[in-house]
Amino acid sequence: AETVGRVAGREVAYRDLSVPDFTAALVAAGLPEGYAGVLADSDRGIADGALFTDTGDLSSLIGRPTTDLEAALRGAMVTTA
């Protein structure tokens, strides 16, 4: 949230939801309950480090250095006039 806020130029709030609360929020947004539960549990696993690696595998696969979060967000920002 801090990085998104810095890139967006405004404060962004972050709320760490439990798996049941995140599941409920996803269901309230229109997702089927089973799918919402899978996504919420996946999010918990990611928060616990399930996808962490420092092997450089992604750079090897894509053939270039990876992009850090702030640079990726800046690249994804769309400005409107």
PDB file of C-alpha atoms in Angstrom:
ATOM      1  CA  ALA A   1       0.000   0.000   0.000  1.00  0.00           C
ATOM      2  CA  GLU A   2       2.887   2.333   0.770  1.00  0.00           C
ATOM      3  CA  THR A   3       4.431   1.864  -2.672  1.00  0.00           C
ATOM      4  CA  VAL A   4       1.081   2.148  -4.472  1.00  0.00           C
ATOM      5  CA  GLY A   5       0.347   5.337  -2.549  1.00  0.00           C
ATOM      6  CA  ARG A   6       3.738   6.818  -3.359  1.00  0.00           C
ATOM      7  CA  VAL A   7       3.268   6.094  -7.080  1.00  0.00           C
ATOM      8  CA  ALA A   8      -0.344   7.295  -7.084  1.00  0.00           C
ATOM      9  CA  GLY A   9       0.500  10.395  -5.091  1.00  0.00           C
ATOM     10  CA  ARG A  10      -2.074   9.745  -2.390  1.00  0.00           C
ATOM     11  CA  GLU A  11      -2.520   7.663   0.728  1.00  0.00           C
ATOM     12  CA  VAL A  12      -3.666   4.087   0.209  1.00  0.00           C
ATOM     13  CA  ALA A  13      -5.074   2.171   3.162  1.00  0.00           C
ATOM     14  CA  TYR A  14      -4.175  -1.461   3.780  1.00  0.00           C
ATOM     15  CA  ARG A  15      -6.322  -3.864   5.783  1.00  0.00           C
ATOM     16  CA  ASP A  16      -4.962  -7.309   6.551  1.00  0.00           C
ATOM     17  CA  LEU A  17      -8.051  -9.540   6.398  1.00  0.00           C
ATOM     18  CA  SER A  18      -8.313 -13.024   7.836  1.00  0.00           C
ATOM     19  CA  VAL A  19      -9.089 -15.825   5.361  1.00  0.00           C
ATOM     20  CA  PRO A  20     -12.779 -15.901   6.410  1.00  0.00           C
ATOM     21  CA  ASP A  21     -13.086 -12.102   6.186  1.00  0.00           C
ATOM     22  CA  PHE A  22     -11.345 -11.958   2.810  1.00  0.00           C
ATOM     23  CA  THR A  23     -13.545 -14.804   1.559  1.00  0.00           C
ATOM     24  CA  ALA A  24     -16.639 -12.899   2.682  1.00  0.00           C
ATOM     25  CA  ALA A  25     -15.418  -9.712   0.973  1.00  0.00           C
ATOM     26  CA  LEU A  26     -14.838 -11.588  -2.279  1.00  0.00           C
ATOM     27  CA  VAL A  27     -18.273 -13.217  -2.067  1.00  0.00           C
ATOM     28  CA  ALA A  28     -19.807  -9.787  -1.424  1.00  0.00           C
ATOM     29  CA  ALA A  29     -18.029  -8.588  -4.582  1.00  0.00           C
ATOM     30  CA  GLY A  30     -19.769 -11.338  -6.558  1.00  0.00           C
ATOM     31  CA  LEU A  31     -17.390 -14.294  -6.594  1.00  0.00           C
ATOM     32  CA  PRO A  32     -18.731 -17.792  -5.946  1.00  0.00           C
ATOM     33  CA  GLU A  33     -18.005 -18.881  -2.376  1.00  0.00           C
ATOM     34  CA  GLY A  34     -15.788 -21.838  -3.310  1.00  0.00           C
ATOM     35  CA  TYR A  35     -13.631 -19.768  -5.639  1.00  0.00           C
ATOM     36  CA  ALA A  36     -13.453 -16.930  -3.108  1.00  0.00           C
ATOM     37  CA  GLY A  37     -12.225 -19.386  -0.482  1.00  0.00           C
ATOM     38  CA  VAL A  38      -9.508 -20.704  -2.792  1.00  0.00           C
ATOM     39  CA  LEU A  39      -8.327 -17.158  -3.593  1.00  0.00           C
ATOM     40  CA  ALA A  40      -8.339 -16.132   0.070  1.00  0.00           C
ATOM     41  CA  ASP A  41      -6.373 -19.231   1.061  1.00  0.00           C
ATOM     42  CA  SER A  42      -3.909 -18.621  -1.779  1.00  0.00           C
ATOM     43  CA  ASP A  43      -3.454 -15.058  -0.533  1.00  0.00           C
ATOM     44  CA  ARG A  44      -2.679 -16.411   2.952  1.00  0.00           C
ATOM     45  CA  GLY A  45      -0.082 -18.759   1.483  1.00  0.00           C
ATOM     46  CA  ILE A  46       1.553 -15.932  -0.450  1.00  0.00           C
ATOM     47  CA  ALA A  47       1.642 -13.814   2.723  1.00  0.00           C
ATOM     48  CA  ASP A  48       3.353 -16.737   4.466  1.00  0.00           C
ATOM     49  CA  GLY A  49       6.042 -16.798   1.763  1.00  0.00           C
ATOM     50  CA  ALA A  50       4.812 -19.699  -0.360  1.00  0.00           C
ATOM     51  CA  LEU A  51       5.888 -17.991  -3.595  1.00  0.00           C
ATOM     52  CA  PHE A  52       9.130 -16.468  -2.337  1.00  0.00           C
ATOM     53  CA  THR A  53      12.269 -17.402  -4.171  1.00  0.00           C
ATOM     54  CA  ASP A  54      15.621 -15.733  -4.554  1.00  0.00           C
ATOM     55  CA  THR A  55      16.972 -18.161  -7.132  1.00  0.00           C
ATOM     56  CA  GLY A  56      16.733 -15.820 -10.134  1.00  0.00           C
ATOM     57  CA  ASP A  57      14.520 -18.318 -11.958  1.00  0.00           C
ATOM     58  CA  LEU A  58      12.103 -15.668 -13.238  1.00  0.00           C
ATOM     59  CA  SER A  59      14.925 -13.607 -14.751  1.00  0.00           C
ATOM     60  CA  SER A  60      16.255 -16.740 -16.418  1.00  0.00           C
ATOM     61  CA  LEU A  61      12.839 -17.628 -17.798  1.00  0.00           C
ATOM     62  CA  ILE A  62      12.094 -14.175 -19.215  1.00  0.00           C
ATOM     63  CA  GLY A  63      15.638 -13.486 -20.357  1.00  0.00           C
ATOM     64  CA  ARG A  64      16.027 -10.133 -18.608  1.00  0.00           C
ATOM     65  CA  PRO A  65      16.250  -8.701 -15.091  1.00  0.00           C
ATOM     66  CA  THR A  66      12.961  -8.554 -13.227  1.00  0.00           C
ATOM     67  CA  THR A  67      11.235  -5.227 -12.651  1.00  0.00           C
ATOM     68  CA  ASP A  68      10.825  -3.997  -9.073  1.00  0.00           C
ATOM     69  CA  LEU A  69       7.338  -3.214  -7.767  1.00  0.00           C
ATOM     70  CA  GLU A  70       7.614   0.561  -7.932  1.00  0.00           C
ATOM     71  CA  ALA A  71       8.898   0.542 -11.524  1.00  0.00           C
ATOM     72  CA  ALA A  72       6.159  -1.889 -12.567  1.00  0.00           C
ATOM     73  CA  LEU A  73       3.479   0.293 -10.966  1.00  0.00           C
ATOM     74  CA  ARG A  74       4.856   3.436 -12.601  1.00  0.00           C
ATOM     75  CA  GLY A  75       4.821   1.624 -15.970  1.00  0.00           C
ATOM     76  CA  ALA A  76       1.223   0.539 -15.423  1.00  0.00           C
ATOM     77  CA  MET A  77      -0.066   3.969 -14.430  1.00  0.00           C
ATOM     78  CA  VAL A  78      -2.359   5.574 -16.945  1.00  0.00           C
ATOM     79  CA  THR A  79      -2.774   9.311 -16.868  1.00  0.00           C
ATOM     80  CA  THR A  80      -5.889  11.008 -18.149  1.00  0.00           C
ATOM     81  CA  ALA A  81      -6.228  14.588 -19.212  1.00  0.00           C
TER      82      ALA A  81
END
